[in-house]
Amino acid sequence: DAGVIQSPRHEVTEMGQEVTLRCKPISGHDYLFWYRQTMMRGLELLIYFNNNVPIDDSGMPEDRFSAKMPNASFSTLKIQPSEPRDSAVYFCASRRTGWDLNTEAFFGQGTRLTVV
Amino acid sequence: AQSVTQPDIHITVSEGASLELRCNYSYGATPYLFWYVQSPGQGLQLLLKYFSGDTLVQGIKGFEAEFKRSQSSFNLRKPSVHWSDAAEYFCAAPGSNTGKLIFGQGTTLQVKP
């Protein structure tokens, strides 16, 4: 498996524009996570899905952020409209069900978003 | 509420010196614990994990960690640090009765030549 795949790797956009980040989890993984990383706040969990269903979106900063998982192999995180304070690295991660010796969360390479 | 705490935000060690990064957790039952490393510009990579059994866990890149229930700690160690170990290190644990992974604040390791 190629691992968790995120696109794009870098995104520069103007304030007010819509931004869509994409993630392909590892095949067979039931959980998908979206994290945001900034210098000030560190690594924050935004939302996570189990079997394509959003379970906890309490970390989503505000209504400008939305996430979807239309099927087991694809998820999007959308920001509309984007603001400069949304500039961060956004990570997607996935894992399979259960916690045991063979379980770990795998992370994508991240999308570095810059809103100017 | 469950939490994972890394008391040290930034640590600097000389190349060849030993390293210990601290991690404390609050957890009711026997925890599952993880250490991840993030090199600059990269995603997080698993170094090692603890589920049960031997409290001393060996990981990749020469790292090890020891689970100490009495101290609620899971400290990461390496006997001799290499310049390539400069990175950010995260301790993590599953949230209670949830599917998510809770991360500590991270410790940035700088290695002096």
PDB file of N, CA, C and O in Angstrom, chain B residues 20 26-27 35 40 60 63-65 69-70 75-76 78 81 87 90 93 102 105:
ATOM      1  N   GLU B  20      16.679  11.518  26.858  1.00  0.00           N
ATOM      2  CA  GLU B  20      15.432  11.046  27.456  1.00  0.00           C
ATOM      3  C   GLU B  20      14.385  12.128  27.268  1.00  0.00           C
ATOM      4  O   GLU B  20      14.566  13.267  27.701  1.00  0.00           O
ATOM      5  N   SER B  26      -2.601  10.571  31.751  1.00  0.00           N
ATOM      6  CA  SER B  26      -3.658  10.302  32.724  1.00  0.00           C
ATOM      7  C   SER B  26      -4.634   9.361  32.041  1.00  0.00           C
ATOM      8  O   SER B  26      -5.127   9.648  30.958  1.00  0.00           O
ATOM      9  N   TYR B  27      -4.871   8.232  32.668  1.00  0.00           N
ATOM     10  CA  TYR B  27      -5.643   7.172  32.003  1.00  0.00           C
ATOM     11  C   TYR B  27      -6.135   6.229  33.082  1.00  0.00           C
ATOM     12  O   TYR B  27      -5.375   5.862  33.961  1.00  0.00           O
ATOM     13  N   TRP B  35       4.880   6.553  20.674  1.00  0.00           N
ATOM     14  CA  TRP B  35       5.782   7.658  20.372  1.00  0.00           C
ATOM     15  C   TRP B  35       5.897   7.772  18.855  1.00  0.00           C
ATOM     16  O   TRP B  35       6.161   6.786  18.154  1.00  0.00           O
ATOM     17  N   PRO B  40      11.459  17.441   9.827  1.00  0.00           N
ATOM     18  CA  PRO B  40      11.006  18.683   9.182  1.00  0.00           C
ATOM     19  C   PRO B  40      10.368  18.433   7.819  1.00  0.00           C
ATOM     20  O   PRO B  40      10.924  17.738   6.971  1.00  0.00           O
ATOM     21  N   ILE B  60      12.141   1.669  16.421  1.00  0.00           N
ATOM     22  CA  ILE B  60      13.050   1.851  15.288  1.00  0.00           C
ATOM     23  C   ILE B  60      14.085   2.910  15.612  1.00  0.00           C
ATOM     24  O   ILE B  60      13.943   3.662  16.589  1.00  0.00           O
ATOM     25  N   PHE B  63      15.669   3.677  19.291  1.00  0.00           N
ATOM     26  CA  PHE B  63      14.924   4.226  20.418  1.00  0.00           C
ATOM     27  C   PHE B  63      14.281   3.123  21.254  1.00  0.00           C
ATOM     28  O   PHE B  63      13.957   2.048  20.752  1.00  0.00           O
ATOM     29  N   GLU B  64      14.087   3.435  22.524  1.00  0.00           N
ATOM     30  CA  GLU B  64      13.337   2.576  23.417  1.00  0.00           C
ATOM     31  C   GLU B  64      12.519   3.454  24.351  1.00  0.00           C
ATOM     32  O   GLU B  64      12.784   4.653  24.497  1.00  0.00           O
ATOM     33  N   ALA B  65      11.515   2.864  24.962  1.00  0.00           N
ATOM     34  CA  ALA B  65      10.696   3.593  25.928  1.00  0.00           C
ATOM     35  C   ALA B  65      10.309   2.642  27.040  1.00  0.00           C
ATOM     36  O   ALA B  65      10.152   1.433  26.820  1.00  0.00           O
ATOM     37  N   ARG B  69       3.970   2.426  35.383  1.00  0.00           N
ATOM     38  CA  ARG B  69       2.615   2.705  35.848  1.00  0.00           C
ATOM     39  C   ARG B  69       2.620   3.580  37.101  1.00  0.00           C
ATOM     40  O   ARG B  69       1.808   4.495  37.220  1.00  0.00           O
ATOM     41  N   SER B  70       3.551   3.330  37.996  1.00  0.00           N
ATOM     42  CA  SER B  70       3.578   4.071  39.269  1.00  0.00           C
ATOM     43  C   SER B  70       3.823   5.562  39.051  1.00  0.00           C
ATOM     44  O   SER B  70       3.420   6.388  39.869  1.00  0.00           O
ATOM     45  N   ASN B  75       8.565   7.342  29.075  1.00  0.00           N
ATOM     46  CA  ASN B  75       9.662   8.167  28.588  1.00  0.00           C
ATOM     47  C   ASN B  75      10.433   7.490  27.464  1.00  0.00           C
ATOM     48  O   ASN B  75      10.691   6.289  27.497  1.00  0.00           O
ATOM     49  N   LEU B  76      10.826   8.287  26.513  1.00  0.00           N
ATOM     50  CA  LEU B  76      11.561   7.808  25.343  1.00  0.00           C
ATOM     51  C   LEU B  76      13.050   8.016  25.573  1.00  0.00           C
ATOM     52  O   LEU B  76      13.470   9.075  26.043  1.00  0.00           O
ATOM     53  N   LYS B  78      17.290   7.195  24.156  1.00  0.00           N
ATOM     54  CA  LYS B  78      18.248   6.717  23.164  1.00  0.00           C
ATOM     55  C   LYS B  78      19.638   6.901  23.763  1.00  0.00           C
ATOM     56  O   LYS B  78      19.945   7.983  24.283  1.00  0.00           O
ATOM     57  N   VAL B  81      22.749   9.923  20.662  1.00  0.00           N
ATOM     58  CA  VAL B  81      21.946  10.649  19.671  1.00  0.00           C
ATOM     59  C   VAL B  81      22.793  10.981  18.436  1.00  0.00           C
ATOM     60  O   VAL B  81      23.974  11.332  18.535  1.00  0.00           O
ATOM     61  N   ALA B  87      14.401  16.457  15.378  1.00  0.00           N
ATOM     62  CA  ALA B  87      13.021  16.335  14.897  1.00  0.00           C
ATOM     63  C   ALA B  87      12.094  16.731  16.029  1.00  0.00           C
ATOM     64  O   ALA B  87      12.532  17.109  17.108  1.00  0.00           O
ATOM     65  N   PHE B  90       6.413  13.186  19.447  1.00  0.00           N
ATOM     66  CA  PHE B  90       5.091  13.241  20.036  1.00  0.00           C
ATOM     67  C   PHE B  90       4.782  11.938  20.764  1.00  0.00           C
ATOM     68  O   PHE B  90       4.968  10.851  20.224  1.00  0.00           O
ATOM     69  N   ALA B  93      -1.784   8.662  23.123  1.00  0.00           N
ATOM     70  CA  ALA B  93      -2.563   7.582  23.725  1.00  0.00           C
ATOM     71  C   ALA B  93      -3.979   7.643  23.179  1.00  0.00           C
ATOM     72  O   ALA B  93      -4.465   8.730  22.835  1.00  0.00           O
ATOM     73  N   ILE B 102      -4.938  10.765  21.193  1.00  0.00           N
ATOM     74  CA  ILE B 102      -4.645  12.051  21.830  1.00  0.00           C
ATOM     75  C   ILE B 102      -3.135  12.239  21.856  1.00  0.00           C
ATOM     76  O   ILE B 102      -2.397  11.368  22.325  1.00  0.00           O
ATOM     77  N   GLN B 105       1.945  17.711  23.497  1.00  0.00           N
ATOM     78  CA  GLN B 105       2.260  18.971  22.834  1.00  0.00           C
ATOM     79  C   GLN B 105       3.477  18.876  21.924  1.00  0.00           C
ATOM     80  O   GLN B 105       3.716  19.762  21.105  1.00  0.00           O
TER      81      GLN B 105
END
